[in-house]
Amino acid sequence: MSWPIVKLHDICRPRQRKTIAASSLLDSGYSVYGANGKIGYYSEFTHEFPTLMITCRGATCGNVHISEPRSYINGNAMAIDDIDPLIVDLKYLYYFFLKRGFEDVISGSAQPQITGQGLTKVEIPLPPLEEQKRIAAILDKADAIRQKRQQAIELADEFLRSVFLDMFGDPVTNLKGWEVESLSSLIHVQGGYAFKSADFGTEGIPVVKIGNANKKGFTAESIDFVQPTHPEKLKQYELFSGDLLMSLTGTVGKDDYGNITEVTEEYNKYYLNQRVAKISIKSKKINKEYLKYCLSHQAMKNELIKNNRGVRQANISNSDIYQLVVPVPELNDQDFFCDIVKNIEKQKNRLEGFYVESNELFASLSAELFS
């Protein structure tokens, strides 16, 4: 049975509010939603009830969220106002948006954006309200499964951070009194090659950029490729599975640089792009897993970025990394920690497999229910 198709503007009123400056955000109050979820608190709210919103500016343009009750939705997100709950179920519309996406609505190249005018082209299949609620309930259950599996992966990561702290303590205050050394005596830092935009294509050797080595971990999605004329000249920039990387450039005041990631095995070989550094161990006093978690500790990261250069764009140099002083525990202790990491990583791999399956189930259900 076919459902009537309606225009988005016929069932709601997309609207942008005033954007609250970061300096005006508070430590408590009503939740404020920005371009990609909650960003802080404010003394006022724009929406008394849970409200659907679409990110309308920046790299996450097109993401969809539902606010908490009594929240402020600022101008970086388009609030979907004036939905009649007797005609449209909020969760049904949310899941439809997730399936549909907004690639055909996003405009702008340097700064992607979604406008109210752009949303006029969005059409929605609108079954009876009870059918909307049934579809939303099914997808709620499928979504809950994948969220639980994602949480299990995050708990595994949190467990390893707790084990590190319990075994070795805060690497900056070093209250356990370990011997300390500067990283210049323990590691080698290799910067990336300055590939040109014209070098990139869709075939060849993948190139790791900052976007592939971020806070959430290494990703080979949306990766570019090169076909070098003289590959022998790029030997020092080759990367392989297991190599440690650090992002060297980000935004002042944001946690988007100085992050440690590990190259994964989607491809046999990669090349290293500029503003990402490969960190190789040259001393037998330290092992990779210990170094990875030591440099990932927030206190150590704060030490690294406290002297960042730039007004808006923050930069880390090789010398900044070399000058860091780190504890060097007994190698037996480091190796024991390494064994724990390997065991937990095996479990994480299984969980990640289940998570992929749950995402596929969710996508399949969405396609079937909205077809």
PDB file of N, CA and C in Angstrom, residues 168 173-180 327-328:
ATOM      1  N   PHE A 168      50.594   2.647  36.163  1.00  0.00           N
ATOM      2  CA  PHE A 168      51.693   3.591  35.951  1.00  0.00           C
ATOM      3  C   PHE A 168      51.449   4.980  36.524  1.00  0.00           C
ATOM      4  N   THR A 173      52.567  13.987  36.559  1.00  0.00           N
ATOM      5  CA  THR A 173      52.964  14.143  37.967  1.00  0.00           C
ATOM      6  C   THR A 173      53.900  13.018  38.415  1.00  0.00           C
ATOM      7  N   ASN A 174      53.780  11.842  37.802  1.00  0.00           N
ATOM      8  CA  ASN A 174      54.667  10.702  38.059  1.00  0.00           C
ATOM      9  C   ASN A 174      54.824  10.410  39.558  1.00  0.00           C
ATOM     10  N   LEU A 175      53.686  10.299  40.234  1.00  0.00           N
ATOM     11  CA  LEU A 175      53.724  10.058  41.679  1.00  0.00           C
ATOM     12  C   LEU A 175      54.285   8.692  42.039  1.00  0.00           C
ATOM     13  N   LYS A 176      54.345   7.780  41.090  1.00  0.00           N
ATOM     14  CA  LYS A 176      54.923   6.462  41.359  1.00  0.00           C
ATOM     15  C   LYS A 176      56.448   6.471  41.289  1.00  0.00           C
ATOM     16  N   GLY A 177      57.004   7.605  40.879  1.00  0.00           N
ATOM     17  CA  GLY A 177      58.452   7.778  40.930  1.00  0.00           C
ATOM     18  C   GLY A 177      59.242   6.989  39.900  1.00  0.00           C
ATOM     19  N   TRP A 178      58.671   6.774  38.715  1.00  0.00           N
ATOM     20  CA  TRP A 178      59.411   6.067  37.681  1.00  0.00           C
ATOM     21  C   TRP A 178      60.573   6.920  37.165  1.00  0.00           C
ATOM     22  N   GLU A 179      61.591   6.266  36.643  1.00  0.00           N
ATOM     23  CA  GLU A 179      62.660   6.961  35.930  1.00  0.00           C
ATOM     24  C   GLU A 179      62.029   7.732  34.771  1.00  0.00           C
ATOM     25  N   VAL A 180      62.569   8.909  34.455  1.00  0.00           N
ATOM     26  CA  VAL A 180      62.005   9.711  33.357  1.00  0.00           C
ATOM     27  C   VAL A 180      63.071   9.975  32.304  1.00  0.00           C
ATOM     28  N   PRO A 327      57.608   9.191  31.936  1.00  0.00           N
ATOM     29  CA  PRO A 327      58.084   8.126  32.826  1.00  0.00           C
ATOM     30  C   PRO A 327      58.465   6.899  32.010  1.00  0.00           C
ATOM     31  N   VAL A 328      59.469   6.182  32.455  1.00  0.00           N
ATOM     32  CA  VAL A 328      59.880   4.945  31.786  1.00  0.00           C
ATOM     33  C   VAL A 328      59.865   3.815  32.821  1.00  0.00           C
TER      34      VAL A 328
END
